[in-house]
Short mmCIF file of C-alpha atoms in Angstrom, two decimals:
data_model
loop_
_atom_site.label_atom_id
_atom_site.label_comp_id
_atom_site.label_asym_id
_atom_site.label_seq_id
_atom_site.Cartn_x
_atom_site.Cartn_y
_atom_site.Cartn_z
CA MET S 270 6.93 6.93 -22.69
CA ARG S 271 6.31 6.04 -26.14
CA ALA S 272 9.31 3.77 -26.12
CA ASP S 273 7.80 1.46 -23.59
CA ARG S 274 3.72 2.01 -25.39
CA LEU S 275 5.76 0.23 -28.01
CA VAL S 276 7.16 -2.34 -26.03
CA SER S 277 4.15 -2.89 -23.93
CA LEU S 278 1.87 -3.19 -27.45
CA VAL S 279 4.46 -6.22 -28.68
CA LEU S 280 4.28 -8.14 -25.47
CA LEU S 281 0.10 -7.66 -25.52
CA LEU S 282 0.27 -9.42 -29.14
CA ARG S 283 2.99 -11.81 -28.27
CA ARG S 284 0.85 -13.13 -25.15
CA HIS S 285 -2.51 -12.55 -26.51
CA GLY S 286 -1.83 -13.89 -30.11
CA ARG S 287 -4.02 -11.46 -32.22
CA LEU S 288 -5.93 -8.25 -31.04
CA SER S 289 -7.92 -5.69 -32.78
CA ALA S 290 -6.87 -1.94 -32.57
CA ALA S 291 -9.78 -1.40 -30.32
CA ALA S 292 -8.53 -3.91 -27.88
CA LEU S 293 -5.24 -2.63 -28.17
CA ALA S 294 -6.23 0.79 -27.57
CA ARG S 295 -8.21 -0.28 -23.87
CA GLU S 296 -5.47 -2.19 -22.76
CA LEU S 297 -2.57 0.83 -23.55
CA GLU S 298 -5.60 3.26 -22.70
CA VAL S 299 -4.74 5.48 -25.61
CA SER S 300 -6.85 6.10 -28.74
CA THR S 301 -7.14 3.74 -31.89
CA ARG S 302 -5.38 6.42 -33.80
CA THR S 303 -2.32 6.24 -31.44
CA VAL S 304 -2.34 2.53 -31.84
CA LEU S 305 -2.36 2.52 -35.47
CA ARG S 306 0.28 5.13 -35.39
CA ASP S 307 2.36 2.48 -33.06
CA ILE S 308 1.67 -0.24 -35.37
CA GLU S 309 3.23 2.01 -38.19
CA ALA S 310 6.27 2.90 -36.37
CA LEU S 311 6.40 -0.90 -35.28
CA SER S 312 6.85 -2.04 -39.01
CA ALA S 313 9.17 0.35 -39.95
CA ALA S 314 11.63 -0.42 -37.24
CA GLY S 315 11.30 -4.02 -38.36
CA VAL S 316 9.35 -5.89 -35.65
CA PRO S 317 7.00 -8.09 -38.36
CA VAL S 318 3.76 -7.17 -37.20
CA TYR S 319 0.44 -7.58 -39.52
CA ALA S 320 -2.92 -7.12 -40.41
CA GLU S 321 -5.66 -9.54 -40.56
CA ARG S 322 -8.59 -8.21 -41.68
CA GLY S 323 -12.27 -9.90 -41.29
CA ARG S 324 -14.80 -9.75 -38.65
CA HIS S 325 -12.21 -11.43 -36.21
CA GLY S 326 -9.37 -10.06 -37.52
CA GLY S 327 -6.39 -7.84 -35.90
CA PHE S 328 -3.20 -7.52 -35.30
CA ALA S 329 -0.47 -10.11 -35.00
CA LEU S 330 3.02 -10.70 -34.66
CA LEU S 331 4.79 -13.51 -36.85
CA PRO S 332 5.38 -16.82 -34.88
CA GLY S 333 8.57 -16.96 -33.29
CA PHE S 334 9.17 -13.18 -32.48
CA ARG S 335 10.25 -13.35 -28.79
CA THR S 336 12.94 -12.96 -26.58
CA GLU S 337 13.61 -15.29 -23.33
CA LEU S 338 14.47 -14.57 -19.96
CA THR S 339 16.94 -17.25 -18.81
CA GLY S 340 17.95 -18.42 -15.55
CA LEU S 341 14.59 -18.20 -14.17
CA ASN S 342 13.14 -21.38 -12.62
CA PRO S 343 9.22 -21.84 -12.14
CA ASP S 344 9.47 -21.30 -8.06
CA GLU S 345 11.17 -17.87 -8.98
CA ALA S 346 8.98 -17.08 -11.62
CA LEU S 347 6.03 -17.72 -9.36
CA ALA S 348 7.55 -15.24 -6.65
CA LEU S 349 7.72 -12.50 -9.34
CA LEU S 350 4.02 -12.78 -10.67
CA VAL S 351 2.82 -12.99 -6.62
CA ALA S 352 4.59 -10.07 -5.88
CA GLY S 353 3.22 -8.32 -8.74
CA SER S 354 -0.42 -8.83 -7.16
CA ARG S 355 0.35 -6.90 -4.08
CA ARG S 356 -1.64 -3.65 -3.92
CA GLY S 357 1.48 -2.02 -1.90
CA ALA S 358 2.97 -0.44 -5.17
CA GLN S 359 -0.34 1.69 -6.02
CA ALA S 360 0.58 3.87 -2.80
CA PHE S 361 3.85 5.09 -4.19
CA GLY S 362 2.18 5.64 -7.99
CA LEU S 363 4.07 2.41 -9.23
CA GLY S 364 0.76 0.48 -10.12
CA SER S 365 1.06 0.83 -14.10
CA ALA S 366 4.93 0.23 -14.31
CA LEU S 367 4.39 -2.95 -12.14
CA ALA S 368 1.55 -4.06 -14.49
CA SER S 369 4.28 -3.10 -17.60
CA ALA S 370 7.03 -5.04 -15.72
CA MET S 371 4.86 -8.35 -14.81
CA LEU S 372 4.04 -8.33 -18.20
CA LYS S 373 7.35 -8.40 -19.49
CA VAL S 374 8.54 -11.23 -17.22
CA VAL S 375 5.63 -13.10 -18.22
CA ASP S 376 6.44 -12.81 -22.01
CA ALA S 377 10.07 -13.05 -21.16
CA LEU S 378 9.67 -16.54 -19.56
CA PRO S 379 10.40 -19.92 -21.47
CA GLU S 380 7.47 -21.62 -22.83
CA SER S 381 7.82 -24.23 -20.27
CA TYR S 382 7.44 -22.23 -17.22
CA ARG S 383 5.55 -19.53 -18.33
CA ASP S 384 1.86 -21.81 -18.22
CA THR S 385 3.07 -23.03 -14.93
CA ALA S 386 3.82 -19.94 -13.57
CA ALA S 387 1.02 -18.26 -14.40
CA GLY S 388 -1.68 -20.71 -13.56
CA ALA S 389 -0.29 -21.24 -10.15
CA ALA S 390 -0.41 -17.57 -9.17
CA GLU S 391 -3.84 -17.46 -10.65
CA ARG S 392 -4.52 -19.76 -7.25
CA LEU S 393 -2.97 -16.94 -4.86
CA LEU S 394 -4.78 -14.02 -3.75
CA ILE S 395 -2.64 -11.48 -1.69
CA ASP S 396 -4.19 -8.33 0.18
CA PRO S 397 -7.79 -8.69 -1.08
CA GLU S 398 -9.63 -5.25 -1.36
CA THR S 399 -12.19 -7.03 1.46
CA ASP S 400 -11.85 -9.50 4.56
CA LEU S 401 -14.03 -11.95 5.49
CA LEU S 402 -16.93 -9.72 6.96
CA SER S 403 -16.93 -7.73 3.60
CA ARG S 404 -15.28 -5.10 4.94
CA ARG S 405 -13.38 -2.69 2.80
CA LEU S 406 -9.46 -2.73 2.90
CA ALA S 407 -9.11 0.25 0.88
CA ALA S 408 -5.75 1.52 -0.06
CA GLU S 409 -5.07 5.62 0.64
CA GLU S 410 -5.09 7.53 -2.71
CA VAL S 411 -1.89 9.12 -3.67
CA PRO S 412 -2.29 11.33 -7.13
CA ASP S 413 0.11 10.07 -9.44
CA ALA S 414 1.78 13.55 -9.86
CA ILE S 415 2.46 13.88 -6.84
CA ALA S 416 3.68 10.31 -6.12
CA ALA S 417 5.64 10.48 -9.45
CA GLU S 418 7.62 14.08 -7.53
CA VAL S 419 8.54 12.43 -4.15
CA LEU S 420 9.83 9.34 -6.43
CA ARG S 421 12.17 11.41 -8.32
CA ALA S 422 13.11 13.59 -5.57
CA VAL S 423 14.25 10.51 -3.40
CA PHE S 424 15.83 8.32 -6.48
CA ALA S 425 18.02 11.94 -7.33
CA GLY S 426 18.84 12.55 -3.83
CA HIS S 427 16.95 16.18 -4.16
CA LYS S 428 15.68 18.10 -1.51
CA LEU S 429 11.65 18.13 -1.64
CA ARG S 430 9.00 20.68 -0.96
CA ILE S 431 5.59 19.38 -0.20
CA HIS S 432 2.34 20.81 0.99
CA TYR S 433 1.33 19.00 3.90
CA ALA S 434 -1.62 18.92 5.93
CA ALA S 435 -0.79 16.81 9.21
CA MET S 436 -3.76 15.70 11.58
CA ASP S 437 -5.58 18.34 13.16
CA GLN S 438 -3.60 21.37 11.42
CA ALA S 439 -4.03 23.93 8.62
CA PRO S 440 -1.59 22.72 5.67
CA GLU S 441 1.62 24.53 4.71
CA TRP S 442 4.51 24.57 2.94
CA ARG S 443 7.91 22.88 3.88
CA THR S 444 11.30 21.54 2.71
CA VAL S 445 12.48 18.50 3.61
CA ASP S 446 15.34 15.65 2.59
CA PRO S 447 14.29 12.68 1.15
CA ILE S 448 15.57 9.67 2.57
CA GLY S 449 13.13 6.96 1.32
CA LEU S 450 9.62 5.68 0.92
CA VAL S 451 7.84 2.82 3.30
CA THR S 452 4.61 1.17 2.47
CA ILE S 453 2.60 -0.65 5.12
CA ARG S 454 -0.58 -1.89 5.35
CA ASP S 455 -1.18 -0.24 1.71
CA ARG S 456 -0.13 3.10 3.59
CA GLY S 457 2.77 4.78 2.21
CA TYR S 458 5.32 7.23 4.33
CA LEU S 459 8.26 9.30 3.02
CA LEU S 460 10.68 9.18 5.60
CA ALA S 461 13.20 12.15 5.47
CA THR S 462 14.85 15.02 7.45
CA ARG S 463 13.57 18.42 8.07
CA SER S 464 16.37 21.09 9.46
CA GLY S 465 18.33 17.80 10.56
CA ALA S 466 15.79 16.48 12.64
CA ASP S 467 13.82 12.77 11.60
CA ARG S 468 10.45 13.16 9.85
CA THR S 469 7.66 10.94 8.51
CA TYR S 470 4.86 12.15 6.31
CA ARG S 471 2.00 9.78 5.42
CA LEU S 472 1.96 10.15 1.23
CA SER S 473 -1.77 10.77 1.42
CA ARG S 474 -1.56 13.69 3.19
CA ILE S 475 0.80 15.41 0.87
CA LEU S 476 -1.25 17.82 -1.21
CA ALA S 477 1.36 18.92 -3.48
CA ALA S 478 4.92 18.41 -4.50
CA GLU S 479 7.93 19.93 -5.89
CA GLU S 480 11.63 18.45 -6.32
CA LEU S 481 14.08 21.04 -6.21
CA ALA S 482 17.33 21.22 -8.00
CA GLU S 483 19.23 21.34 -4.86
CA PRO S 484 20.75 18.23 -3.19
CA ALA S 485 19.26 16.66 -0.18
CA GLN S 486 21.67 16.42 2.96
CA ARG S 487 21.46 12.84 3.87
CA PRO S 488 23.76 9.61 3.79
CA ASP S 489 24.87 7.94 0.64
CA ARG S 490 23.73 4.63 2.11
CA VAL S 491 20.52 3.99 4.31
CA ASP S 492 19.23 0.72 6.04
CA LEU S 493 15.32 1.43 5.68
CA ASP S 494 14.19 -1.37 7.63
CA ARG S 495 16.40 0.09 10.68
CA ALA S 496 15.08 3.25 10.36
CA TRP S 497 11.74 2.70 10.30
CA GLN S 498 11.84 0.24 13.32
CA GLU S 499 13.82 3.14 15.02
CA ARG S 500 10.94 6.08 14.29
CA SER S 501 8.16 3.35 15.67
CA THR S 502 9.88 3.31 18.74
CA ARG S 503 10.25 6.85 19.11
CA PHE S 504 6.37 7.24 17.67
CA ARG S 505 5.22 4.55 20.43
CA ALA S 506 7.09 6.26 23.48
CA GLY S 507 5.93 10.09 22.41
CA GLY S 508 2.39 11.44 23.08
CA ASP S 509 0.09 11.40 25.87
CA GLN S 510 0.12 7.54 25.73
CA VAL S 511 -1.77 5.83 28.59
CA THR S 512 -1.23 2.31 29.93
CA VAL S 513 -4.26 -0.04 30.78
CA LEU S 514 -4.99 -3.39 32.44
CA VAL S 515 -7.55 -5.25 30.10
CA ARG S 516 -9.18 -8.55 30.75
CA MET S 517 -10.40 -10.17 27.97
CA ASN S 518 -11.70 -12.94 25.43
CA PRO S 519 -9.02 -14.60 23.61
CA ALA S 520 -11.31 -14.48 20.49
CA ARG S 521 -10.63 -10.83 20.55
CA ARG S 522 -7.27 -10.62 21.37
CA GLU S 523 -5.91 -10.10 17.60
CA GLU S 524 -8.39 -7.45 17.31
CA LEU S 525 -6.91 -5.73 20.13
CA LEU S 526 -3.62 -6.16 19.14
CA GLY S 527 -4.36 -4.44 15.73
CA THR S 528 -4.96 -0.60 17.10
CA ALA S 529 -2.70 -0.94 20.03
CA LEU S 530 0.60 0.82 20.22
CA ALA S 531 2.37 -2.23 22.27
CA VAL S 532 1.76 -5.12 24.77
CA ARG S 533 3.64 -4.81 27.64
CA ALA S 534 2.66 -7.46 29.60
CA GLU S 535 0.48 -10.73 29.08
CA GLU S 536 -1.20 -13.85 31.19
CA ALA S 537 -4.01 -16.21 31.24
CA ASP S 538 -6.72 -16.17 34.02
CA PRO S 539 -8.13 -19.40 34.99
CA ASP S 540 -11.38 -19.44 33.10
CA GLY S 541 -9.36 -18.91 30.08
CA TRP S 542 -9.55 -15.25 29.53
CA LEU S 543 -6.56 -13.15 29.12
CA ARG S 544 -4.92 -10.46 31.15
CA LEU S 545 -3.19 -8.13 29.15
CA GLU S 546 -1.11 -4.44 29.92
CA VAL S 547 -1.65 -2.36 26.69
CA THR S 548 -0.52 0.71 25.67
CA PHE S 549 -2.57 3.27 23.57
CA GLN S 550 -1.59 6.57 21.97
CA ASP S 551 -3.79 8.75 24.45
CA ALA S 552 -7.26 8.63 26.40
CA ARG S 553 -9.35 8.90 23.34
CA HIS S 554 -7.81 6.13 21.79
CA ALA S 555 -7.92 3.99 24.61
CA GLU S 556 -11.87 4.32 25.17
CA TRP S 557 -12.24 4.00 21.54
CA ALA S 558 -10.42 0.89 21.46
CA LEU S 559 -12.01 -0.75 24.46
CA TRP S 560 -15.67 0.24 23.43
CA GLN S 561 -15.00 -1.60 20.35
CA LEU S 562 -14.55 -4.74 21.94
CA SER S 563 -17.93 -4.52 23.59
CA THR S 564 -18.59 -7.27 25.94
CA GLY S 565 -15.74 -9.15 24.85
CA ALA S 566 -13.45 -7.12 26.88
CA GLU S 567 -13.20 -5.57 30.55
CA ALA S 568 -10.94 -2.52 31.54
CA LEU S 569 -9.43 -3.12 35.03
CA ALA S 570 -7.63 -0.17 35.44
CA PRO S 571 -7.41 3.04 35.26
CA GLN S 572 -10.25 4.06 37.03
CA TRP S 573 -11.02 6.94 34.84
CA LEU S 574 -11.12 4.69 32.00
CA ARG S 575 -13.90 2.04 33.57
CA THR S 576 -16.02 5.26 34.84
CA SER S 577 -15.81 6.79 30.94
CA LEU S 578 -16.74 3.23 29.10
CA ARG S 579 -19.42 3.08 32.07
CA ASN S 580 -21.00 6.31 31.58
CA ARG S 581 -20.91 5.79 27.54
CA ALA S 582 -22.60 2.55 28.23
CA THR S 583 -25.51 4.51 30.83
CA THR S 584 -26.11 7.09 28.17
CA ILE S 585 -26.87 4.34 25.39
CA ALA S 586 -28.94 2.14 27.96
CA THR S 587 -30.87 5.26 28.77
CA ARG S 588 -31.58 6.34 25.13
CA TYR S 589 -33.06 2.59 24.23
CA GLU S 590 -35.23 2.36 27.64
CA GLY S 591 -38.72 1.44 27.09
CA SER S 592 -38.22 0.67 23.59
CA SER S 593 -40.20 -2.49 22.56
#
């Protein structure tokens, strides 16, 4: 870890020109004493770092001390910087590593590309934490220790022991053969097999993890995109799924599609509203999704869903009856 910190220290000085020990300590998340020891180590290794005293003093590098990353054009540099702004890496516990990598990329760019790429990246925002309605789109938290253990097992090809809390079940230990990691909408998933059967685990529900020394039973090569599609298809086909016929305002279509498992049919009514045949995970899921749409949608079938929604609306109306 110290070698990485020393590299980061050099890159910070390259980027900012001069920084105080306190500023470096904040950036590197270490003590000022550690920064001073690192400065001494760099000097001993021949890195031309020197101290400037005074009110605006600090540490700096002699001009010209740098390396260049060749063969990278401005568009490629911009793509890297934009990719580095995404929050998906947080799901795998790679946020700090990604930030460090982006710092190295920016520093290694030729002078003519660096300012252009960095300036353009500042004008692109990917996956902000809130939408236009100020609804927070928070990523699920995965402790760094757990994420690191899972990553080690995946990359090393070792079995993994996890303490997993499945929905509506008591947590239990299970040993799996990790295949790969997937992130979608800032949620991380571990694709694995258990006793030869495909399994998918949400990283945020792993309470503890332990990489084992035993090799995992898995293929040498894997197509994660295909594996994810196959598991998604099986998930949509399983459980107590229900299919609902819905008539709805087209302005609410994306809201419905954001929670439904699948749309099996769709057509437009003469008045401009849409008629969709939609699949939900179960009856509770269907009722919840249609209730969220309020007057923007009407469940046409099955009858039990219409009755359930009517009863819920009647209860609400009764509660507010007589209010001024």
